[in-house]
Amino acid sequence: MTRHAPATARDIAVVAFAQTDHRRTSDDLSEVEMLMPVLHEVLDLTGLRTADIGFTCSGSSDYLAGRAFSFTLALDGVGAWPPISESHVEMDGAWALYEAWTKLLTGDADTALVYAYGKSSPGPLRDVLTRQLDPYYVAPLWPDSVALAALQAQALIDAGDTDESALAAIAARSRSDATANPHAQLRGPVPQGAPLVRPLRTGDCPPIGDGAAAVILAAGERARELCARPAWIRGVDHRIEAHSLGVRDLTDSPSARLAAERAGAFERPVDTAELHAPFTSQEVVLRKALRLDDAVRVNPSGGALAANPVMAAGLVRIGEAAARIHRGDSDRALAHATSGPCLQQNLVAVLEGDPR
Amino acid sequence: MPEVLKAPLVVEFPFTRSLGPVQSAFLTGLRERVVLGVKTRDGRTLVPPVEYDPVTAEEIRDLVEVAPTGTVTTWAWNHEPRRDQPLDTPFAWVLVRLDGADTALLHALDAPGPDSVHTGMRVRVRWAQERAGAITDIACFEPYDGEPAEPAGHSGEFDDAVTGIVAAARLDYTYSPGRAQSAYINALSDRRTVGERCPSCRKVYVPPRGACPTCGVATSEQVEVGPGGTVTTFCVVNIKAKNLDIEVPYVYAHIALDGAGLALHGRIGGIPYDQVRMGLRVEPVWTEGARYPDHYRPTGEPDADYDTYKELP
Amino acid sequence: MSKEPVAVVGIGQTKHVSARRDVSIAGLVREAARRALDDAELTWADVDAVVIGKAPDFFEGVMMPELYLADALGAVGKPMLRVHTAGSVGGSTALVAASLVAARVHGTVLTLAFEKQSESNAMWGLSLPIPFQQPLLAGAGGFFAPHVRAYMRRSGAPDTIGSLVAYKDRRNALKNPYAHLHEHDITLEKVQASPMLWDPIRYSETCPSSDGACAMILTDRAGAARSPRPPAWMHGGAMRSEPTLFAGKDAVSPQAGKDCAADVYRQAGISDPRRDIDAVEMYVPFSWYEPMWLENLGFAAEGEGWKLTEAGATELDGDLPVNMSGGVLSTNPIGASGMIRFAEAALQVRGQAGEHQVDGARRALGHAYGGGSQFFSMWLVGAAPPQT
């Protein structure tokens, strides 16, 4: 099956994107204080107000915040009065965008506000993420997120797919590209550093930090009214794999490949890809699965290696890809988001600008 | 602006996890130094055994014993073990395919250093001294250069099987309430209740949370409210809450402090519980060293008219 | 572009109990999903996507548990979404799944919500010791009881109304094999003699704490045509949110609830809900919320909801039966409670509700809410396909 968007679908586009500066800590601000300026900025870009928005959807995590129902107070920043049509996913904001996209497809709404935020600074992130793992066989061992990524990296090295110098080159390219990204946390020359969990060095790992992002979607003519060059979502799909690392081929990402296929990514080449690869080794996996050759500009923003606000980093990829189309720097871009240990779950969106 | 506040937040609980039949058998087996896998319909043996085939989604229950020896399929050297990890000295994380299994198990490998570990190396289970039916009954793996061990063909049936585990989990966060709430909390230490006014709708938020939730804009103008207030509604609490040293019955009330756009919550004292009423005028009673008023007591003023507080939630 | 009509062709629940010690979390959700598939006579391969919901992750101590549950729910290689909108989540989850079908993104979607409260203690999860904050002074009921008192004051309702609701719902639960509480010896006197916990709320007017899961199979017209049993058709669905706490909030009858109901009625062509709707499954965690929601949802004028309860209109044999299943008062796996409301509404219009079936139910409302009475999700389902 090659269908990647419903046959009768309306055209839906990303028309605006805003993000915070991503910082090691934002302990001077509550979550809503961190988020609200981004909501204002993205609305200002379109001239819309909260009351004009047809549907609102957000992504965040209670475990990151260390508090139950943490998303309910973030809603204060939206100004949900009169009451709004609104939903929340306990996932990266990229999946909130997916939910909003389906809502617009139904015709129930013509515009959507999508936002995501995450503060990784309050908790021990590497340990917090162990709570995502099989609660009977794996979580009791507390294997942290860097350790799991290192197991994947070693599998890639053993398979001859990469080596430490190739990984270092990915790290260097990402931080070098991030010099052009004023929001990035890690920019310019960053030493590869000592092994953190071998074979991964500190340079192979994402910075830990806090941040938020927001996107506005609009359908059809509404998108053209709100944005000079909308980033049309030609397809978006997401897939999940088995949970246990021991049953998966860690050198491949069949879920990313399938999502890309369903999103129509392989029908024509893309010129740009924003990949949510928090670890250098994961870019190797994704490039292979998504069939990205050297002609594709990968992570011009610096990617998650330059800023990785957990729960928002996937939405940032879609926003960055869309922003390049808005600016005319790209005509067809792939954006990717991931969730779970070692790329367990992957989302792929294909964005295009109108011909110039 | 005064410094924003920060404090430790410990999130800790001993979760009680029931296991279901397959996980029960596997973890009981570990207690008895037996490693079990589960066979899929197409003949693969999954170790550790899962309840549902990751490929076909079929329920699988056909247990089979595998060897406690196996082969490393990938590894990662952990220079600095973290709290609660299997070993407190540097070790390798490993995925191990046990002899007789088709999939790999995640655990720790005790080895002298990264140079002594490689993919394909042979290892065996090192059993924990004390075993209770948990994944930690495998203390770790250790290098092994002998022949594959022969499984004894255990049926997976055990007397006195474990049916649950207690999975204690502790995470240490640093909580920071942000700018607006820090200002509110700092003012409380002077026994003043300071809210913030919305620049758009002019309502005063107590406690302020940094945003006017109806207008979606930042609040900043500080406004002292109270100390007097009105009980807008309440309930009488007859059961003792855990960790609270308050004699029951007591009244838990919503109190709109004078000047505030909405009510906050507090206990009412200084009046028999069955004489508290909506509209009662109250004021805070502070105790030494407490961050919040201990309770609110009647001021003796006449009750407020219903219309003055009925829209103060 | 018109939306694809959405049909419910499979429903499954676990027997809700205080602690399911015989199953893992995966085993619990699997049981409900399997029953929903069996009801629809479908296999895992027939499902295009999975949408799962639950309340806070701290309740089970597993962060984003859908990652671990992918295998048990046959989601490997498929899209899987996880919704969390506080107490309304079970309803919101079903609506997100319905959108996937309505938008023609997928043909058949498994949607599921669960809570395994026995893994921890919900009050622990709800009252983590956040620094600087005033400790919660009153427990869960203390959060709701003041609003009940405000309602009593506003409506002039006699204090016995709450006990009538509890007595009705607990009797209804006796007719529902999946309900958690089966109090065979329940009497009105026993409800009224039960301890006053958070005056005006008595022990028997509060919900239990349950382990349970609920699943539904949602499909398009083509899927409905293949259904072995009568489908329930979605005629309207909506979510509405308002802020947690704000100046001017009406905690007794929140505007978001009114707006959500109005949207659903508009979609379904309902002009007089009292007349046009045959049965209601509403989210009543404390008995007094029945008359409060009757007003909020437009079944009674403001201040008059309790009169419907008092007159017996909401009894199983009344003219507006409410919570035929026994409701949240009899069964409360928190994250699943909203979906159970939606599923029970669908069972009624499918004629599959067994002993708690309302004769001839053609249109039924499912309702869920959560947070500080701020998140609402509702759907209206009918025995006949929607007019398009």
XYZ file of N, CA and C in Angstrom, chain B residues 48-252:
615
model
N 14.843 -13.168 27.835
C 13.864 -13.596 28.822
C 12.498 -13.852 28.185
N 11.726 -14.735 28.808
C 10.448 -15.093 28.226
C 9.428 -13.957 28.390
N 8.755 -13.618 27.305
C 7.719 -12.589 27.350
C 6.359 -13.258 27.168
N 5.317 -12.537 27.496
C 3.979 -13.129 27.496
C 3.353 -13.156 26.101
N 3.842 -12.241 25.234
C 3.222 -12.116 23.917
C 4.314 -12.064 22.870
N 4.117 -12.817 21.805
C 5.109 -12.899 20.736
C 5.269 -11.518 20.097
N 6.494 -10.965 20.134
C 6.663 -9.620 19.588
C 6.422 -9.555 18.083
N 6.457 -10.683 17.402
C 6.240 -10.678 15.955
C 4.760 -10.887 15.627
N 4.142 -11.875 16.236
C 2.768 -12.233 15.850
C 1.718 -11.737 16.834
N 2.127 -11.264 17.987
C 1.231 -10.819 19.060
C 0.492 -11.973 19.734
N 0.825 -13.204 19.355
C 0.171 -14.355 19.998
C 0.578 -14.473 21.457
N -0.363 -14.954 22.261
C -0.029 -15.281 23.642
C 0.838 -16.540 23.633
N 1.941 -16.507 24.361
C 2.831 -17.685 24.377
C 3.076 -18.119 25.815
N 3.031 -19.429 26.046
C 3.092 -19.953 27.408
C 4.006 -21.182 27.526
N 4.611 -21.592 26.398
C 5.323 -22.865 26.340
C 6.758 -22.673 26.848
N 6.952 -22.949 28.145
C 8.242 -22.670 28.774
C 9.251 -23.769 28.496
N 10.508 -23.344 28.389
C 11.571 -24.311 28.117
C 12.836 -23.819 28.809
N 13.553 -24.755 29.384
C 14.786 -24.342 30.078
C 15.915 -24.125 29.078
N 16.726 -23.072 29.323
C 17.920 -22.850 28.518
C 19.126 -22.849 29.452
N 20.308 -22.733 28.861
C 21.540 -22.824 29.648
C 21.861 -21.495 30.322
N 22.564 -21.550 31.442
C 23.025 -20.308 32.072
C 24.310 -19.772 31.448
N 24.693 -20.334 30.316
C 25.880 -19.866 29.596
C 25.431 -19.290 28.260
N 26.226 -18.380 27.738
C 25.808 -17.775 26.484
C 26.881 -16.891 25.883
N 26.450 -16.113 24.874
C 27.365 -15.324 24.054
C 26.936 -13.859 24.061
N 27.912 -12.967 24.220
C 27.620 -11.535 24.192
C 27.310 -11.104 22.761
N 26.165 -10.437 22.557
C 25.821 -9.960 21.203
C 26.150 -8.486 21.018
N 26.169 -7.718 22.090
C 26.730 -6.370 22.050
C 27.028 -5.959 23.487
N 27.832 -4.936 23.651
C 28.247 -4.549 25.001
C 28.585 -3.075 25.046
N 28.666 -2.549 26.255
C 29.016 -1.134 26.452
C 29.669 -1.024 27.819
N 30.807 -0.332 27.858
C 31.546 -0.268 29.119
C 31.073 0.917 29.959
N 30.650 0.581 31.170
C 30.084 1.574 32.073
C 31.173 2.028 33.047
N 31.766 3.185 32.754
C 32.894 3.657 33.571
C 32.481 4.035 34.987
N 31.304 4.613 35.093
C 30.865 5.104 36.395
C 29.478 4.572 36.715
N 29.410 3.438 37.404
C 28.096 2.874 37.735
C 27.254 3.895 38.500
N 25.973 3.883 38.227
C 25.040 4.801 38.874
C 24.291 4.055 39.966
N 23.685 4.808 40.830
C 22.953 4.223 41.949
C 21.975 3.160 41.452
N 21.842 2.082 42.140
C 20.874 1.020 41.860
C 21.254 0.115 40.696
N 22.363 0.407 40.001
C 22.768 -0.498 38.923
C 23.383 -1.761 39.532
N 23.480 -2.856 38.742
C 23.812 -4.157 39.336
C 25.158 -4.228 40.061
N 26.165 -3.514 39.600
C 27.484 -3.574 40.239
C 27.931 -2.165 40.583
N 28.707 -2.041 41.654
C 29.146 -0.691 42.012
C 30.586 -0.406 41.580
N 31.200 -1.375 40.871
C 32.495 -1.119 40.249
C 32.267 -1.106 38.737
N 33.187 -0.480 37.980
C 32.973 -0.408 36.526
C 32.681 -1.785 35.935
N 31.736 -1.831 35.019
C 31.303 -3.113 34.435
C 30.844 -2.873 33.016
N 30.554 -3.958 32.318
C 30.003 -3.840 30.963
C 28.516 -4.143 30.996
N 27.718 -3.275 30.363
C 26.348 -3.683 30.027
C 26.445 -4.648 28.858
N 25.685 -5.716 28.913
C 25.752 -6.698 27.822
C 24.358 -7.156 27.431
N 24.219 -7.462 26.157
C 23.094 -8.292 25.723
C 23.679 -9.680 25.510
N 23.088 -10.669 26.148
C 23.620 -12.037 26.106
C 22.575 -12.974 25.518
N 22.994 -13.701 24.462
C 22.121 -14.760 23.948
C 22.549 -16.059 24.622
N 21.679 -16.531 25.504
C 22.012 -17.753 26.236
C 21.962 -18.950 25.304
N 22.716 -19.966 25.616
C 22.752 -21.166 24.772
C 21.371 -21.811 24.779
N 20.808 -21.936 23.597
C 19.446 -22.469 23.475
C 18.420 -21.390 23.209
N 18.828 -20.131 23.295
C 17.890 -19.029 23.075
C 18.126 -18.377 21.718
N 17.099 -17.715 21.215
C 17.208 -16.981 19.953
C 17.241 -15.475 20.163
N 16.980 -15.024 21.372
C 17.007 -13.583 21.650
C 17.925 -13.338 22.842
N 18.180 -12.055 23.100
C 19.195 -11.718 24.098
C 18.589 -11.036 25.326
N 19.282 -11.251 26.435
C 18.889 -10.727 27.741
C 19.839 -9.591 28.118
N 19.303 -8.526 28.666
C 20.129 -7.400 29.092
C 20.546 -7.576 30.547
N 21.847 -7.451 30.807
C 22.307 -7.490 32.188
C 23.719 -6.899 32.256
N 24.363 -7.068 33.390
C 25.718 -6.556 33.586
C 26.716 -7.701 33.454
N 27.925 -7.361 33.002
C 29.022 -8.335 32.940
C 30.166 -7.808 33.802
N 30.575 -8.633 34.753
C 31.709 -8.260 35.603
C 32.993 -8.655 34.869
N 33.775 -7.670 34.482
C 35.018 -7.949 33.750
C 36.055 -6.942 34.206
N 37.347 -7.298 34.050
C 38.390 -6.421 34.583
C 38.442 -5.054 33.910
N 38.097 -4.983 32.643
C 38.170 -3.698 31.958
C 37.638 -3.836 30.559
N 37.475 -2.728 29.850
C 36.870 -2.787 28.511
C 37.682 -3.629 27.531
N 38.993 -3.707 27.743
C 39.800 -4.467 26.795
C 39.570 -5.966 26.910
N 38.939 -6.395 28.004
C 38.694 -7.823 28.179
C 37.296 -8.223 27.691
N 36.578 -7.281 27.121
C 35.216 -7.582 26.664
C 35.150 -7.454 25.152
N 34.462 -8.370 24.506
C 34.214 -8.228 23.074
C 32.931 -8.951 22.706
N 32.342 -8.474 21.631
C 31.161 -9.143 21.106
C 31.561 -10.560 20.694
N 30.742 -11.505 21.037
C 31.052 -12.903 20.725
C 31.692 -13.646 21.888
N 32.085 -12.902 22.938
C 32.736 -13.592 24.058
C 31.732 -14.454 24.825
N 32.249 -15.480 25.443
C 31.400 -16.433 26.169
C 31.293 -16.003 27.634
N 30.089 -16.109 28.151
C 29.838 -15.696 29.537
C 28.899 -16.696 30.198
N 28.806 -16.599 31.523
C 27.825 -17.404 32.240
C 27.231 -16.564 33.377
N 26.096 -17.046 33.817
C 25.399 -16.359 34.894
C 26.192 -16.492 36.193
N 26.320 -15.391 36.926
C 26.793 -15.470 38.314
C 25.561 -15.215 39.186
N 25.208 -16.234 39.938
C 23.981 -16.119 40.741
C 24.210 -15.263 41.978
N 23.193 -14.532 42.347
C 23.248 -13.759 43.596
C 23.237 -14.726 44.768
N 23.887 -14.321 45.866
C 23.908 -15.186 47.055
C 22.496 -15.414 47.584
N 21.771 -14.309 47.695
C 20.395 -14.417 48.193
C 19.462 -14.114 47.043
N 18.557 -15.048 46.808
C 17.674 -14.896 45.665
C 16.224 -14.947 46.122
N 15.405 -14.080 45.530
C 14.033 -13.955 45.997
C 13.008 -14.069 44.868
N 13.507 -14.262 43.635
C 12.568 -14.263 42.524
C 12.501 -12.890 41.896
N 13.622 -12.466 41.322
C 13.698 -11.140 40.691
C 14.841 -11.178 39.691
N 14.860 -10.214 38.761
C 15.913 -10.195 37.746
C 17.284 -10.017 38.398
N 17.287 -9.435 39.586
C 18.548 -9.242 40.302
C 19.031 -10.531 40.977
N 18.283 -11.630 40.854
C 18.808 -12.933 41.293
C 20.000 -13.340 40.435
N 20.017 -12.846 39.200
C 21.261 -12.891 38.430
C 22.073 -11.707 38.928
N 23.171 -11.981 39.653
C 23.986 -10.867 40.157
C 24.573 -10.116 38.978
N 25.066 -10.906 37.997
C 25.654 -10.361 36.774
C 26.092 -11.562 35.947
N 26.716 -11.301 34.810
C 27.386 -12.352 34.061
C 28.879 -12.258 34.359
N 29.589 -13.373 34.061
C 31.046 -13.356 34.201
C 31.646 -14.117 33.015
N 32.904 -13.789 32.664
C 33.537 -14.495 31.533
C 33.594 -16.004 31.803
N 33.503 -16.793 30.741
C 33.393 -18.236 30.891
C 34.024 -18.868 29.672
N 34.936 -19.808 29.875
C 35.564 -20.407 28.693
C 35.278 -21.889 28.570
N 34.255 -22.370 29.273
C 33.946 -23.799 29.206
C 32.932 -24.124 28.125
N 32.492 -25.340 28.151
C 31.483 -25.814 27.202
C 30.130 -25.217 27.582
N 29.217 -25.123 26.616
C 27.855 -24.707 26.961
C 27.277 -25.641 28.016
N 26.647 -25.055 29.028
C 26.013 -25.885 30.052
C 24.797 -26.574 29.449
N 24.499 -27.729 29.972
C 23.339 -28.485 29.481
C 22.140 -28.182 30.365
N 21.080 -27.632 29.798
C 19.883 -27.422 30.625
C 19.274 -28.754 31.041
N 18.648 -28.770 32.215
C 18.135 -30.028 32.752
C 16.726 -30.343 32.274
N 16.167 -29.489 31.461
C 14.831 -29.775 30.947
C 13.716 -29.474 31.926
N 13.894 -28.425 32.690
C 12.881 -28.075 33.688
C 11.544 -27.751 33.021
N 10.461 -28.145 33.683
C 9.130 -27.972 33.095
C 8.592 -26.559 33.241
N 9.202 -25.782 34.121
C 8.663 -24.451 34.388
C 7.614 -24.437 35.483
N 7.330 -25.634 36.049
C 6.387 -25.708 37.184
C 7.194 -25.658 38.484
N 6.762 -24.816 39.387
C 7.478 -24.696 40.661
C 6.501 -24.756 41.822
N 6.946 -25.323 42.923
C 6.211 -25.132 44.166
C 6.525 -23.719 44.646
N 5.560 -23.100 45.280
C 5.841 -21.829 45.918
C 6.377 -20.786 44.934
N 5.689 -20.668 43.806
C 6.128 -19.713 42.794
C 5.930 -18.289 43.289
N 6.845 -17.397 42.897
C 6.632 -15.983 43.210
C 5.576 -15.449 42.255
N 4.658 -14.673 42.772
C 3.610 -14.107 41.920
C 3.752 -12.598 41.784
N 4.648 -12.032 42.565
C 4.815 -10.578 42.474
C 6.204 -10.164 42.889
N 6.568 -8.953 42.507
C 7.811 -8.362 42.970
C 7.503 -6.993 43.571
N 8.393 -6.563 44.441
C 8.298 -5.184 44.916
C 9.436 -4.428 44.246
N 9.076 -3.475 43.411
C 10.074 -2.714 42.661
C 10.161 -1.315 43.244
N 11.103 -1.147 44.161
C 11.271 0.170 44.773
C 11.948 1.081 43.763
N 11.491 2.281 43.678
C 12.098 3.236 42.746
C 12.186 4.589 43.415
N 13.359 5.166 43.353
C 13.557 6.497 43.912
C 14.229 7.382 42.874
N 13.649 8.534 42.688
C 14.245 9.537 41.814
C 14.357 10.829 42.600
N 15.498 11.471 42.500
C 15.742 12.718 43.229
C 15.708 13.891 42.260
N 14.718 14.719 42.431
C 14.571 15.911 41.597
C 14.958 17.146 42.423
N 15.216 18.224 41.699
C 15.314 19.537 42.342
C 14.137 20.355 41.843
N 13.271 20.710 42.762
C 12.064 21.430 42.361
C 12.308 22.930 42.436
N 11.891 23.629 41.403
C 11.934 25.099 41.452
C 10.580 25.621 40.999
N 9.927 26.389 41.843
C 8.574 26.835 41.518
C 8.518 28.007 40.551
N 9.665 28.550 40.187
C 9.668 29.628 39.206
C 9.524 31.005 39.832
N 9.461 32.010 38.952
C 9.501 33.397 39.413
C 8.301 33.784 40.274
N 7.095 33.595 39.744
C 5.914 34.134 40.413
C 5.663 33.441 41.754
N 5.775 32.129 41.755
C 5.501 31.423 43.007
C 6.609 31.670 44.032
N 7.844 31.864 43.552
C 8.919 32.189 44.493
C 8.608 33.496 45.207
N 8.134 34.472 44.447
C 7.818 35.771 45.059
C 6.708 35.601 46.099
N 5.721 34.800 45.781
C 4.608 34.555 46.696
C 5.105 33.881 47.981
N 5.936 32.870 47.797
C 6.430 32.110 48.955
C 7.356 32.977 49.804
N 8.179 33.779 49.134
C 9.060 34.672 49.893
C 8.253 35.672 50.729
N 7.169 36.169 50.178
C 6.343 37.136 50.919
C 5.657 36.472 52.115
N 5.313 35.204 51.959
C 4.669 34.486 53.062
C 5.552 34.468 54.302
N 6.857 34.475 54.090
C 7.749 34.413 55.255
C 7.625 35.683 56.096
N 7.107 36.780 55.506
C 6.782 37.981 56.291
C 5.300 37.985 56.685
N 4.651 36.844 56.538
C 3.229 36.712 56.856
C 2.378 37.667 56.019
N 2.838 37.873 54.799
C 2.039 38.670 53.865
C 1.650 37.776 52.699
N 0.414 37.929 52.248
C -0.058 37.155 51.106
C -0.099 38.092 49.902
N 0.789 37.824 48.937
C 0.942 38.724 47.800
C 0.609 37.975 46.513
N -0.424 38.453 45.855
C -0.810 37.875 44.569
C -0.309 38.732 43.428
N -0.720 38.374 42.230
C -0.345 39.175 41.061
C -1.577 39.474 40.231
N -1.634 40.707 39.714
C -2.783 41.156 38.953
C -2.548 40.914 37.461
N -3.577 40.455 36.790
C -3.491 40.278 35.337
C -3.596 41.650 34.678
N -2.654 41.983 33.782
C -2.697 43.300 33.143
C -3.897 43.429 32.202
N -4.491 42.291 31.847
C -5.585 42.335 30.870
C -6.946 42.358 31.565
N -7.238 41.346 32.386
C -8.574 41.273 32.998
C -8.602 41.891 34.397
N -7.450 42.259 34.934
C -7.312 42.965 36.220
C -7.625 42.081 37.424
N -7.862 40.798 37.215
C -8.121 39.910 38.352
C -6.806 39.636 39.093
N -6.931 39.417 40.401
C -5.733 39.168 41.212
C -5.625 37.671 41.511
N -4.508 37.091 41.130
C -4.284 35.657 41.312
C -3.466 35.373 42.564
N -4.027 34.534 43.429
C -3.363 34.133 44.661
C -3.557 32.625 44.833
N -2.546 31.813 44.892
C -1.164 32.198 44.594
C -0.989 32.480 43.111
N -0.060 33.347 42.768
C 0.194 33.611 41.355
C 0.979 32.454 40.752
N 0.690 32.127 39.525
C 1.426 31.028 38.890
C 2.185 31.506 37.657
N 2.274 32.808 37.501
C 3.091 33.335 36.408
C 2.291 33.727 35.191
N 1.084 33.169 35.072
C 0.260 33.477 33.910
C -1.168 33.669 34.380
N -1.873 34.597 33.758
C -3.317 34.653 33.969
C -3.903 33.535 33.113
N -4.532 32.550 33.736
C -4.929 31.372 32.970
C -6.070 31.624 31.984
N -6.812 32.681 32.161
C -7.877 32.942 31.184
C -7.388 33.822 30.047
N -6.437 34.707 30.326
C -5.944 35.611 29.290
C -4.665 35.088 28.631
N -3.975 34.165 29.303
C -2.750 33.622 28.734
C -1.634 34.650 28.634
N -1.594 35.586 29.573
C -0.507 36.573 29.577
C 0.175 36.549 30.938
N 1.392 37.062 30.980
C 2.143 37.061 32.230
C 1.524 38.058 33.212
N 1.467 37.651 34.470
C 1.088 38.589 35.522
C 2.384 39.098 36.141
N 2.390 40.333 36.629
C 3.607 40.804 37.285
C 3.321 41.815 38.389
N 2.265 42.607 38.258
C 2.001 43.632 39.266
C 1.614 42.959 40.573
N 2.413 43.190 41.612
C 2.171 42.485 42.870
C 1.141 43.243 43.709
N 0.233 42.487 44.290
C -0.867 43.054 45.054
C -1.012 42.267 46.346
N -0.915 42.962 47.463
C -1.113 42.254 48.730
C -2.612 42.097 48.977
N -3.013 40.932 49.380
C -4.429 40.665 49.645
C -4.581 40.245 51.103
N -5.890 40.175 51.569
C -6.149 39.780 52.937
C -5.761 40.879 53.896
N -5.457 40.567 55.150
C -5.425 39.203 55.698
C -6.820 38.610 55.884
N -7.859 39.438 55.936
C -9.203 38.910 56.144
C -9.721 38.218 54.896
N -10.684 37.337 55.097
C -11.262 36.641 53.953
C -12.611 36.044 54.299
N -13.221 35.435 53.300
C -14.558 34.867 53.450
C -14.530 33.394 53.075
N -15.159 32.577 53.901
C -15.307 31.161 53.563
C -16.339 31.066 52.442
N -15.895 30.592 51.264
C -16.836 30.505 50.138
C -17.543 29.157 50.112
N -16.865 28.107 50.547
C -17.478 26.795 50.715
C -16.507 25.952 51.524
N -16.931 24.772 51.935
C -16.072 23.981 52.830
C -16.604 22.552 52.903
N -15.816 21.685 53.524
C -16.328 20.384 53.928
C -15.788 20.086 55.319
N -16.428 19.148 55.989
C -15.970 18.725 57.311
C -15.239 17.405 57.137
N -13.979 17.383 57.484
C -13.160 16.188 57.288
C -13.256 15.316 58.532
N -13.695 14.076 58.321
C -13.880 13.155 59.443
C -12.891 12.005 59.443
N -12.056 11.942 58.404
C -11.054 10.863 58.408
C -9.676 11.487 58.424
N -8.816 10.869 59.188
C -7.459 11.374 59.364
C -6.675 11.109 58.083
N -6.123 12.161 57.527
C -5.266 11.974 56.364
C -3.898 11.510 56.847
N -3.276 10.650 56.021
C -1.942 10.161 56.358
C -0.968 11.326 56.460
N -0.030 11.271 57.338
C 1.031 12.271 57.479
C 0.512 13.642 57.905
N -0.702 13.708 58.370
C -1.215 14.997 58.823
C -1.648 14.858 60.272
N -1.057 15.688 61.104
C -1.327 15.572 62.528
C -2.413 16.583 62.909
N -3.615 16.343 62.413
C -4.726 17.236 62.732
C -5.848 16.370 63.306
N -6.376 16.776 64.446
C -7.485 16.029 65.052
C -8.736 16.189 64.205
N -9.437 15.095 63.962
C -10.714 15.184 63.259
C -11.831 15.284 64.300
N -12.987 15.810 63.954
C -13.281 16.450 62.675
C -12.712 17.860 62.610
N -12.414 18.280 61.392
C -12.022 19.682 61.194
C -12.613 20.164 59.877
N -12.595 21.477 59.719
C -13.202 22.060 58.524
C -12.114 22.451 57.535
N -12.277 21.980 56.319
C -11.387 22.324 55.211
C -12.185 23.258 54.311
